[in-house]
Coordinates of C-alpha atoms in Angstrom, one line a residue:
X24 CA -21.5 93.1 5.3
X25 CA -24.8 91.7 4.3
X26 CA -24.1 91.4 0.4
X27 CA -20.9 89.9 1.4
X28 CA -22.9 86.8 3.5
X29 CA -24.7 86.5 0.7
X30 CA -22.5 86.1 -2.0
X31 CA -20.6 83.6 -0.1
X32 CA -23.9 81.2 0.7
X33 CA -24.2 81.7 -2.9
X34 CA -20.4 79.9 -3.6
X35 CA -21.4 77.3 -0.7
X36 CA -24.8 76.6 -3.1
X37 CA -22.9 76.3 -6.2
X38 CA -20.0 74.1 -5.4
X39 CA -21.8 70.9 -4.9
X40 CA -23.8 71.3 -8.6
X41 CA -20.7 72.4 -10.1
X42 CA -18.5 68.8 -8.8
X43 CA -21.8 66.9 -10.1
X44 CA -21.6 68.4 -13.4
X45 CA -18.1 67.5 -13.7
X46 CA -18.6 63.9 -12.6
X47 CA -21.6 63.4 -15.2
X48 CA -18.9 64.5 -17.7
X49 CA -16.6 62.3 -17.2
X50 CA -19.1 59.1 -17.2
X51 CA -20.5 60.2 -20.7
X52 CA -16.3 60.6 -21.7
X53 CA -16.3 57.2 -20.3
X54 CA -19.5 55.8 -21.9
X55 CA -18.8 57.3 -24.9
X56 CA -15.3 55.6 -24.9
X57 CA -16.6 51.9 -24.1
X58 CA -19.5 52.1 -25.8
X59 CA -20.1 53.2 -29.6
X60 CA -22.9 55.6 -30.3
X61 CA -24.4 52.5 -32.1
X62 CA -24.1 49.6 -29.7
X63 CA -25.4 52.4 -27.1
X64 CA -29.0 52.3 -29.1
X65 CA -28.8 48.3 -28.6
X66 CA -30.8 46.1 -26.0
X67 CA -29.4 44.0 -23.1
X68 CA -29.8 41.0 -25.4
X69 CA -28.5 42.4 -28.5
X70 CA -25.6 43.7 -26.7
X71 CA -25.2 40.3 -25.2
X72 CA -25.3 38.7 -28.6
X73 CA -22.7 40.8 -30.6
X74 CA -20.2 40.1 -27.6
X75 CA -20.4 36.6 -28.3
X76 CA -20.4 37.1 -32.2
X77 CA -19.9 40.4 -33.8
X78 CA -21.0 39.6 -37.6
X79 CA -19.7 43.8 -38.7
X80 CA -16.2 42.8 -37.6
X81 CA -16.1 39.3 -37.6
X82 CA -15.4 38.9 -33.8
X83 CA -16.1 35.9 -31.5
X84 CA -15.8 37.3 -27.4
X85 CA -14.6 40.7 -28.7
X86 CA -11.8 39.2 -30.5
X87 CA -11.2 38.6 -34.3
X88 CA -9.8 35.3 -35.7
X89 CA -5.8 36.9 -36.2
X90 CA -6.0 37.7 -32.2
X91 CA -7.6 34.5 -31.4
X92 CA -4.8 32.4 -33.2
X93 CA -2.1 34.3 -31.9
X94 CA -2.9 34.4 -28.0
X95 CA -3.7 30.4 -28.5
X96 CA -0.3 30.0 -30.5
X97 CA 1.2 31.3 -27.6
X98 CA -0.7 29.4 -24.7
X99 CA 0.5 26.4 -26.7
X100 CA 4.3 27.3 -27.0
X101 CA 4.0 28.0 -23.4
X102 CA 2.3 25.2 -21.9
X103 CA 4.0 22.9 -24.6
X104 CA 7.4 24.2 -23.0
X105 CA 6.1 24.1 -19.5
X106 CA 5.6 20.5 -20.1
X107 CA 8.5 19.4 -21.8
X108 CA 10.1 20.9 -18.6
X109 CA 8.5 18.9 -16.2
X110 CA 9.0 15.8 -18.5
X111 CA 12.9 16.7 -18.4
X112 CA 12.7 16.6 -14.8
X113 CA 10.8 13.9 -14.2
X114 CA 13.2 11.8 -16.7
X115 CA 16.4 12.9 -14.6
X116 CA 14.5 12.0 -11.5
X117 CA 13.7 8.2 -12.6
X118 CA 17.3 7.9 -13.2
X119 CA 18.5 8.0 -9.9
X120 CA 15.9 5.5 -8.9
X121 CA 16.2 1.4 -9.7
X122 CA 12.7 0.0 -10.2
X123 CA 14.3 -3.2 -8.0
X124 CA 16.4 -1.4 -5.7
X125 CA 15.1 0.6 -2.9
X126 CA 16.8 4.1 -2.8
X127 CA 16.3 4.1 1.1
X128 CA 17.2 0.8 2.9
X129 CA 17.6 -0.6 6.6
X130 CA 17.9 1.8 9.3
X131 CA 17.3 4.4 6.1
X132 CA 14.0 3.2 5.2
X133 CA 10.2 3.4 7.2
X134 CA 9.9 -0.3 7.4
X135 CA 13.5 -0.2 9.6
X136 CA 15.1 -3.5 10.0
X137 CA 12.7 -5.3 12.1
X138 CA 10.4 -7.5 10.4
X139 CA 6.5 -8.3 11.4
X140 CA 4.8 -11.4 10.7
X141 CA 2.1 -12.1 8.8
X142 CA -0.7 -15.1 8.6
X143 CA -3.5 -15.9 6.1
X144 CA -6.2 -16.8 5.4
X145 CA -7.0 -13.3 6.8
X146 CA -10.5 -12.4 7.8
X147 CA -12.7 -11.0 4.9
X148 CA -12.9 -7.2 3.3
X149 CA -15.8 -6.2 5.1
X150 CA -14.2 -7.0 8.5
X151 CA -10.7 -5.8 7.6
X152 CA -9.9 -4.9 11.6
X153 CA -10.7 -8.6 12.6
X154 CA -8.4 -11.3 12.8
X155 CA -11.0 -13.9 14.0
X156 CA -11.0 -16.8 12.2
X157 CA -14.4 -18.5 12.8
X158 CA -15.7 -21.4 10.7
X159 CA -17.9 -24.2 11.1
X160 CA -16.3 -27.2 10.1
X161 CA -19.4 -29.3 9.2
X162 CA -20.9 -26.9 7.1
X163 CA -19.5 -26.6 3.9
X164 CA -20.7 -23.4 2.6
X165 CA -19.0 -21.7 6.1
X166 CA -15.8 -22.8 6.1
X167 CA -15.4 -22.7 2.3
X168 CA -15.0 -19.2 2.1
X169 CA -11.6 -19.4 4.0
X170 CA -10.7 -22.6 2.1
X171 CA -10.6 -20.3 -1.0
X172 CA -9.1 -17.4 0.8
X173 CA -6.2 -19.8 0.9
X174 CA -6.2 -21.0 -2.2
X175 CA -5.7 -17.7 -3.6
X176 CA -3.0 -16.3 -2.0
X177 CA -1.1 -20.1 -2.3
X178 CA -2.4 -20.2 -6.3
X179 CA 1.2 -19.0 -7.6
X180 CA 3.0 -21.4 -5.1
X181 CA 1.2 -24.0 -6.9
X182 CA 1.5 -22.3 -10.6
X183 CA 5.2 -21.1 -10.7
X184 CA 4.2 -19.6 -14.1
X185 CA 2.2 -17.1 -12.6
X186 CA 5.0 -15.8 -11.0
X187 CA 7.3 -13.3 -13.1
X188 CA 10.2 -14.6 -13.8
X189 CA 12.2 -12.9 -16.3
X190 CA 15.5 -13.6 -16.7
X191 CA 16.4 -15.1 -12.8
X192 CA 17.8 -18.4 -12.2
X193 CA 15.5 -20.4 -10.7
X194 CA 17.0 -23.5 -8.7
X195 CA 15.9 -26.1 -6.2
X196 CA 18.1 -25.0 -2.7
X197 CA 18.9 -26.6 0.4
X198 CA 21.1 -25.5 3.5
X199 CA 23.7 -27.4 1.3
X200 CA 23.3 -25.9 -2.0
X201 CA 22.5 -22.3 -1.0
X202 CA 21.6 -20.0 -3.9
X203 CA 24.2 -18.0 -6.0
X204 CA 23.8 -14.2 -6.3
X205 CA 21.1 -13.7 -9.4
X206 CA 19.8 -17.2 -8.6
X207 CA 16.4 -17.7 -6.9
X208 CA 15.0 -20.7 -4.6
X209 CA 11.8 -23.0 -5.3
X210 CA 9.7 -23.9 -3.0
X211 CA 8.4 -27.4 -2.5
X212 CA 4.7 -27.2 -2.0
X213 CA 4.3 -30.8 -1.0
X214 CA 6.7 -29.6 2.2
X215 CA 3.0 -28.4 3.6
X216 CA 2.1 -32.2 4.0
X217 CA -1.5 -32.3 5.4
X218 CA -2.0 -28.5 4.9
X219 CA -3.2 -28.7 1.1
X220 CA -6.4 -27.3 -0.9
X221 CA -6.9 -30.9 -2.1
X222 CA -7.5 -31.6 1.3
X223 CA -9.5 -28.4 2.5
X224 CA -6.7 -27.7 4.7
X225 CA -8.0 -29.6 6.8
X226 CA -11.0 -26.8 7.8
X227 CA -13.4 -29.7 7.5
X228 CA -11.9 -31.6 10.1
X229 CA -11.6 -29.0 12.6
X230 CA -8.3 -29.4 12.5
X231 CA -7.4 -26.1 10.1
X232 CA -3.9 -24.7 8.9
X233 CA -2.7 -21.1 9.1
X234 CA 0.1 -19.7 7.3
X235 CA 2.7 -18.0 8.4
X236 CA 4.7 -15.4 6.3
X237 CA 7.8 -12.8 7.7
X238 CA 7.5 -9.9 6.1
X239 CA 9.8 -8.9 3.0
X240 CA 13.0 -6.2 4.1
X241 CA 15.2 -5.3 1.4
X242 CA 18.7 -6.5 2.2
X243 CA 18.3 -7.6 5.5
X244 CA 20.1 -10.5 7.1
X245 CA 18.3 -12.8 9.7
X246 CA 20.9 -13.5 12.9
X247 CA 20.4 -16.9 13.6
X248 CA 19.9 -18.9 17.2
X249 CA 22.1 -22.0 16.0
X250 CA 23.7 -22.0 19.1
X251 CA 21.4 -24.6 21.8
X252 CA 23.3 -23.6 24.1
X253 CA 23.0 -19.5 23.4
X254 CA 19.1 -19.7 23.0
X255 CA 16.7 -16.9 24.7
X256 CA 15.1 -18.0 28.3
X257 CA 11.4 -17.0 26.8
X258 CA 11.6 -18.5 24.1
X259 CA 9.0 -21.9 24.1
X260 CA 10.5 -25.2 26.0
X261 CA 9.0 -27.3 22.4
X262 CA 10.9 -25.0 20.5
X263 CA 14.7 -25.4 22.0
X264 CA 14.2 -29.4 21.7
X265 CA 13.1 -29.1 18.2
X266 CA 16.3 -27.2 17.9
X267 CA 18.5 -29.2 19.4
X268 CA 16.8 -32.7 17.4
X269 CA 17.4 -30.4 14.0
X270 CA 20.8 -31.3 11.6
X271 CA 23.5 -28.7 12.7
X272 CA 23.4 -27.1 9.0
X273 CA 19.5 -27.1 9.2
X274 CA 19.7 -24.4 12.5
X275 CA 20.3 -21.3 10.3
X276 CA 16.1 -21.4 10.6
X277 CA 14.2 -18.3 11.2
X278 CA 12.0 -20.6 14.0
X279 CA 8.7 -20.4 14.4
X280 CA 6.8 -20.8 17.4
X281 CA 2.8 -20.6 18.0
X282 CA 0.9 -20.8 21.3
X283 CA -2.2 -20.0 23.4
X284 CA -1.4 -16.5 24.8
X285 CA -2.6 -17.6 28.3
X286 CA -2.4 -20.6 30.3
X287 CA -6.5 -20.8 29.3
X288 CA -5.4 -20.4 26.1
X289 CA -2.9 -22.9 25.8
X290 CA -5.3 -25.4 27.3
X291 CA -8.0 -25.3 24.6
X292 CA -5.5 -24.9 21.9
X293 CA -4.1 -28.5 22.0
X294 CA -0.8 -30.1 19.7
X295 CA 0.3 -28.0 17.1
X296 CA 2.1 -29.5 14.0
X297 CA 4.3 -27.4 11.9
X298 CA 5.2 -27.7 8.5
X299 CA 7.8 -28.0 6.8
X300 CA 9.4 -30.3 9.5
X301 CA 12.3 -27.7 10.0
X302 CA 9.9 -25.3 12.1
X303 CA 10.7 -22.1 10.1
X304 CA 12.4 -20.5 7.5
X305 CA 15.1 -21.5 5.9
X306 CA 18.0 -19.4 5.8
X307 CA 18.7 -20.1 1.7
X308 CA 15.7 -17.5 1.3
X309 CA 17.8 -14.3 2.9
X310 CA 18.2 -11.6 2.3
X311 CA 15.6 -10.3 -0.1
X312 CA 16.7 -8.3 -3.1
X313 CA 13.5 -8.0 -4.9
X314 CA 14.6 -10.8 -7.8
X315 CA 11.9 -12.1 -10.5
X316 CA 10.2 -15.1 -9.6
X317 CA 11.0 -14.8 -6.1
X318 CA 8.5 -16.4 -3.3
X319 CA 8.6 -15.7 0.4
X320 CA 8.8 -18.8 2.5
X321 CA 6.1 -20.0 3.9
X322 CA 5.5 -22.3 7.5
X323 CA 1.9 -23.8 7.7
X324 CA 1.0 -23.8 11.4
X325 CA -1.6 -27.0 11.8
X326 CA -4.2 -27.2 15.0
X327 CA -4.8 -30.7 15.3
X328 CA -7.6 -30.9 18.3
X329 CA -8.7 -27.2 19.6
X330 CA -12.0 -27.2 21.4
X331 CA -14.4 -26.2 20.1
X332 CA -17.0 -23.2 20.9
X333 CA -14.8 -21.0 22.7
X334 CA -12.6 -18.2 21.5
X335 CA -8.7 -18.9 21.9
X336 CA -6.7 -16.5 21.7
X337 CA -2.7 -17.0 19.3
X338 CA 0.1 -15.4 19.4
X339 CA 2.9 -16.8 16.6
X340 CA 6.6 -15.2 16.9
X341 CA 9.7 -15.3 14.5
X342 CA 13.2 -16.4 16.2
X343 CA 16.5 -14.7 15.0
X344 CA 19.2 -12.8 17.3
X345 CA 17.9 -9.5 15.0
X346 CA 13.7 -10.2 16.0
X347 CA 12.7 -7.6 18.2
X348 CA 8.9 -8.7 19.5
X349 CA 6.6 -6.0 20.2
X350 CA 2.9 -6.3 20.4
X351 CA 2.3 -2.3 19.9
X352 CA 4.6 -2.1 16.9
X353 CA 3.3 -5.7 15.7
X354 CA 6.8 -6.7 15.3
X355 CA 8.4 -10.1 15.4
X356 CA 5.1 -11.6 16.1
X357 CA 1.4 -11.8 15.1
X358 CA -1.8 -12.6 16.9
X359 CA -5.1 -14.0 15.6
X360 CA -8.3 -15.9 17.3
X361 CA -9.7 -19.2 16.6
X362 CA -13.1 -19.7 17.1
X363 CA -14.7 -23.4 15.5
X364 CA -18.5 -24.0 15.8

């Protein structure tokens, strides 16, 4: 019983030497497969340096020129079709889409159907969330800046050519002569009377003009009040007299209106001239369809006496049955301070 104990502490020795012995075999199979007995008597470096060039066998990155051309022969035909695929796509894409027709329109489209309002000049870049207008109007230098605000967004009313034209039909209208389809209306810049860069807009006067713009909607149709006897009950007093002193064909307006936003407000504003004399925009203009040479009407709202140092507070709105105002979805209407030093 002894020898037997014995003999089996003996196995129990030997079975741990014997798996190492086999494992150490099979690492030199392995070395000896990956590594040539040459390459095996070479340094870090020089081993380094032959996989980057092997001079022997003419190999660059373990790879000799015939392998290298035919792996990158075939990355080419395979990115080379992989892009011709996408450019096949991309082609039958564009030719569902018109570079001058919206795809998605209306009720369709994120813009929807109810137009916001715009004015300039807006405040500079590096107040972007502002929409203070504050000027001095006897110091040159101040009020200069907003002066060629203007002038810069009115440059290609003023310079038609600047405008592209192409091959539309462009044609002096009138509530008489409304445009034909292709055909698109001029605009009359000496409409803006007073408001003018030749005369500052009247910023050195303290007596400045805003512009007001409605915001472009493919296709859409303005509703008009042309009715004086169907007109809202909030819509301004000033504003159902101008329409009823208007020509009956001159009501299909968009009308404008612009007032102090509280009774404070409307105190320190003072008059307000509009111009053209038809207070909005004409109905000739509508509907949008995105035509060369094309220029949005423009009103040019003129403060002629607000007092000075105090902050007063606008709110301009565009009239037609289809205007929905909202201050939260800046809709309809637009607001802005006035501040003169």
């Amino acid at each position: 019983m002894p020898t037997s104990n014995s003999n089996s502490s003996n196995v129990k020795i030997r079975q741990p030497s014997l798996s190492l012995s086999k494992q150490e075999d099979l690492l030199n199979v392995q070395t000896s497969y990956y590594f040539k007995p040459e390459d095996m008597k070479l340094t870090d470096k020089q081993k380094f340096q032959k996989l980057i060039w092997d001079p022997e066998h003419k190999q660059f990155l373990g790879r000799n020129a015939t392998s290298w051309s035919k792996i990158c022969l075939f990355y080419l035909v395979f990115y080379g079709m992989l892009a011709a695929l996408v450019a096949i796509c991309m082609w039958v894409f564009f030719q569902t889409l018109d570079p001058r027709i919206p795809k998605w329109q209306m009720d369709s489209s994120i813009i929807g159907t109810n137009p916001g309002l715009g004015f300039r000049p807006m405040p500079t870049a590096d107040n972007a969330e502002s929409t203070l207008i504050w000027f001095e109007g006897s110091n040159k230098t101040n009020f200069n800046k907003w002066v060629n605000n203007l002038s810069a967004f009115l440059d290609k009313y003023y310079t038609p050519g600047k405008t592209e034209k192409g091959t539309a039909s462009i044609r002096k209208c009138s509530y008489n002569q409304p445009p034909k389809r292709g055909q698109v209306c001029d605009f009359d810049v000496r409409l803006w009377g007073e408001c003018s860069p030749d005369k500052f807009f009247n910023y050195h006067r303290n007596a400045p003009c805003i512009f007001l713009k409605l915001n472009r909607i493919y296709g859409w149709v303005p509703e008009y009040y042309n009715d004086i006897h169907d007109l809202p009950e909030n819509m301004p007093d000033d504003l159902k007299k101008h329409i009823a002193s208007v020509k009956p064909e001159e009501r299909n307006t968009i009308w404008i209106s612009c007032e102090g936003e509280n009774p404070a407000d409307i105190e320190y504003l003072g008059p307000i001239s509009y111009h053209p004399q038809v207070q909005g925009f004409p109905g000739y203009y509508y509907p949008y369809e995105n035509s060369e040479g094309y220029l949005s009407p423009l009103v040019a709202v003129q403060f002629l006496r607000p007092v000075s140092g105090i902050v007063i507070n606008i709110e301009c709105k565009a009239w037609a049955k289809n205007i929905k105002h909202s201050r939260a979805d800046r809709t309809g209407s637009v607001h802005f301070e006035l501040l003169i030093d």
